[in-house]
PDB file of C-alpha atoms in Angstrom:
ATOM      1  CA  UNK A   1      85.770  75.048  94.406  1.00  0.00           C
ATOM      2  CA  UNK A   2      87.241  72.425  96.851  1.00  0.00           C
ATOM      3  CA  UNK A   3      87.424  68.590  95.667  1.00  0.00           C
ATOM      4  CA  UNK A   4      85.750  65.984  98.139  1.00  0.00           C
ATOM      5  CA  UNK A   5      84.580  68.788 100.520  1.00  0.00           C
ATOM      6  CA  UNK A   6      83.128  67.509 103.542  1.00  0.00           C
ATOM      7  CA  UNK A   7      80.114  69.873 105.463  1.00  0.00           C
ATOM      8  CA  UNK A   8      79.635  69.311 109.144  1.00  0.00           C
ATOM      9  CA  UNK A   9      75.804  69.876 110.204  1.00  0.00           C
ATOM     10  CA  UNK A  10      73.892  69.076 113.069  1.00  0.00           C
ATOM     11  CA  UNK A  11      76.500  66.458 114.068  1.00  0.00           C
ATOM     12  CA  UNK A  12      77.371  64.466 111.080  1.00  0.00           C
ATOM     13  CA  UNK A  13      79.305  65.170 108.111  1.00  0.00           C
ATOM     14  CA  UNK A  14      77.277  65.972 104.699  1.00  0.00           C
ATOM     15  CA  UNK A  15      79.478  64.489 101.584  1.00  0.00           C
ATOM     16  CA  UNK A  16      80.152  65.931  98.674  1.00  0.00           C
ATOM     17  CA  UNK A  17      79.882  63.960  95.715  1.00  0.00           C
ATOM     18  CA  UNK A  18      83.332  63.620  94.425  1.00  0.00           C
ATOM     19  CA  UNK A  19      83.561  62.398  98.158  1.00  0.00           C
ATOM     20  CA  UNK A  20      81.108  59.689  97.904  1.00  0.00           C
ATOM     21  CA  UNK A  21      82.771  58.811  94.746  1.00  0.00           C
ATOM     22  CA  UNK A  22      86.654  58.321  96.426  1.00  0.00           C
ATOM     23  CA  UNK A  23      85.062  56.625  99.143  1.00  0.00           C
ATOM     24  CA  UNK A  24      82.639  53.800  97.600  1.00  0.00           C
ATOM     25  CA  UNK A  25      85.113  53.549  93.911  1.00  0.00           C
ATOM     26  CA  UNK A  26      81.716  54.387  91.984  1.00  0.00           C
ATOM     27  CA  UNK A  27      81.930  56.713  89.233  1.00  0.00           C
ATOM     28  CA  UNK A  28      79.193  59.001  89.193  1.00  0.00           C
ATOM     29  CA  UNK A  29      76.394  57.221  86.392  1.00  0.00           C
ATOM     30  CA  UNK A  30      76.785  54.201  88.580  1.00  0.00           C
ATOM     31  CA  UNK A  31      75.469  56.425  92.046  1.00  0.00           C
ATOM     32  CA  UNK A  32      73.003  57.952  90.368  1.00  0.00           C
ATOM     33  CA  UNK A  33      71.966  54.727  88.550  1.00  0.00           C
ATOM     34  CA  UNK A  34      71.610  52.800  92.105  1.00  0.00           C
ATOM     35  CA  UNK A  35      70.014  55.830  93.395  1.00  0.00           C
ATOM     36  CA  UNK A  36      67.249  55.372  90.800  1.00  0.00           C
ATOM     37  CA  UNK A  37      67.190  51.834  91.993  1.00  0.00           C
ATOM     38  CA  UNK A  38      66.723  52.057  95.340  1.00  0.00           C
ATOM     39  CA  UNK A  39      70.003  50.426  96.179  1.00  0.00           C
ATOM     40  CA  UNK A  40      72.198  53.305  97.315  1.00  0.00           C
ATOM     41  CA  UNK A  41      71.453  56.448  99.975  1.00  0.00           C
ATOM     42  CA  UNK A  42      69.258  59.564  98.026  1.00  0.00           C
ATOM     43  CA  UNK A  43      71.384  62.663  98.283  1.00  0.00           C
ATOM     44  CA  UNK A  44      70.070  65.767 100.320  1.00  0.00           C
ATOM     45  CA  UNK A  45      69.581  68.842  98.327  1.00  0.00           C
ATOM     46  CA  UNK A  46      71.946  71.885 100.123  1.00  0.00           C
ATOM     47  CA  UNK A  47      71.157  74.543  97.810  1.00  0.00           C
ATOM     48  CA  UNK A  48      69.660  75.373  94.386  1.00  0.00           C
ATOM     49  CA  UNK A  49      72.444  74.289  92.900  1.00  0.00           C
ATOM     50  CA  UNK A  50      74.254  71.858  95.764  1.00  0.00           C
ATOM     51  CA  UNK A  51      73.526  68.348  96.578  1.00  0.00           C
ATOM     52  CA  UNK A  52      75.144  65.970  99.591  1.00  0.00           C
ATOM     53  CA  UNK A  53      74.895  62.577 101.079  1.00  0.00           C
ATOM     54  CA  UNK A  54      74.703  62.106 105.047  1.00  0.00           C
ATOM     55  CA  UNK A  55      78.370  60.550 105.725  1.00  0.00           C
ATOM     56  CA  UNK A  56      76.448  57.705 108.170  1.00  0.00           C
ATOM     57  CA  UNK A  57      74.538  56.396 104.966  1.00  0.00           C
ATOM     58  CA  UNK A  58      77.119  56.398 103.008  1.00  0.00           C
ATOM     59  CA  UNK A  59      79.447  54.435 105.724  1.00  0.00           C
ATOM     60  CA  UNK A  60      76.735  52.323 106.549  1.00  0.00           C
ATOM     61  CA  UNK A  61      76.011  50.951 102.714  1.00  0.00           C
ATOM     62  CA  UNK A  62      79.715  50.459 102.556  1.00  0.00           C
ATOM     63  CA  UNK A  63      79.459  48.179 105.341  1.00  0.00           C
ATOM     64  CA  UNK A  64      76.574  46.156 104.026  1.00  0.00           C
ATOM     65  CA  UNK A  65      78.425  45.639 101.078  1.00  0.00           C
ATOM     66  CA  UNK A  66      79.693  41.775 100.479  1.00  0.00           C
ATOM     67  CA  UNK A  67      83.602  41.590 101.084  1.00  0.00           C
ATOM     68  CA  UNK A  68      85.552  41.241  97.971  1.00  0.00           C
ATOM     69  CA  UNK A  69      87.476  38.833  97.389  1.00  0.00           C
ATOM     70  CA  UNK A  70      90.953  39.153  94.861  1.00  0.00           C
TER      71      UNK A  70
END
């Protein structure tokens, strides 16, 4: 099994979780958590056992995101 594989359909990218998770810096309780919320993209199911998020929702909460300030 491949780490943060990425899936190409129909013209944008389909994320894998681990993905999602390198990209944002949420561990996986905390997507799933906002998820339940309503405050962070639903994944897409890809198989029985295989779930994704659409790369443009994912890039597009990360830029509505407040800049952080250290």
């Amino acid at each position: 099994m491949m780490m943060g594989k990425v899936i190409a359909a129909e013209g944008n990218a389909i994320l894998r979780r681990r993905e999602v998770e390198r990209l944002t810096g949420l561990s996986r309780s905390t997507i799933y958590r906002l998820m339940e919320a309503g405050s962070f993209p639903r994944q897409h199911k890809l198989s029985v056992g295989a779930v994704g998020w659409m790369q443009a929702e994912i890039s597009n909460w990360i830029e509505s995101r407040p800049p952080v300030h250290t």
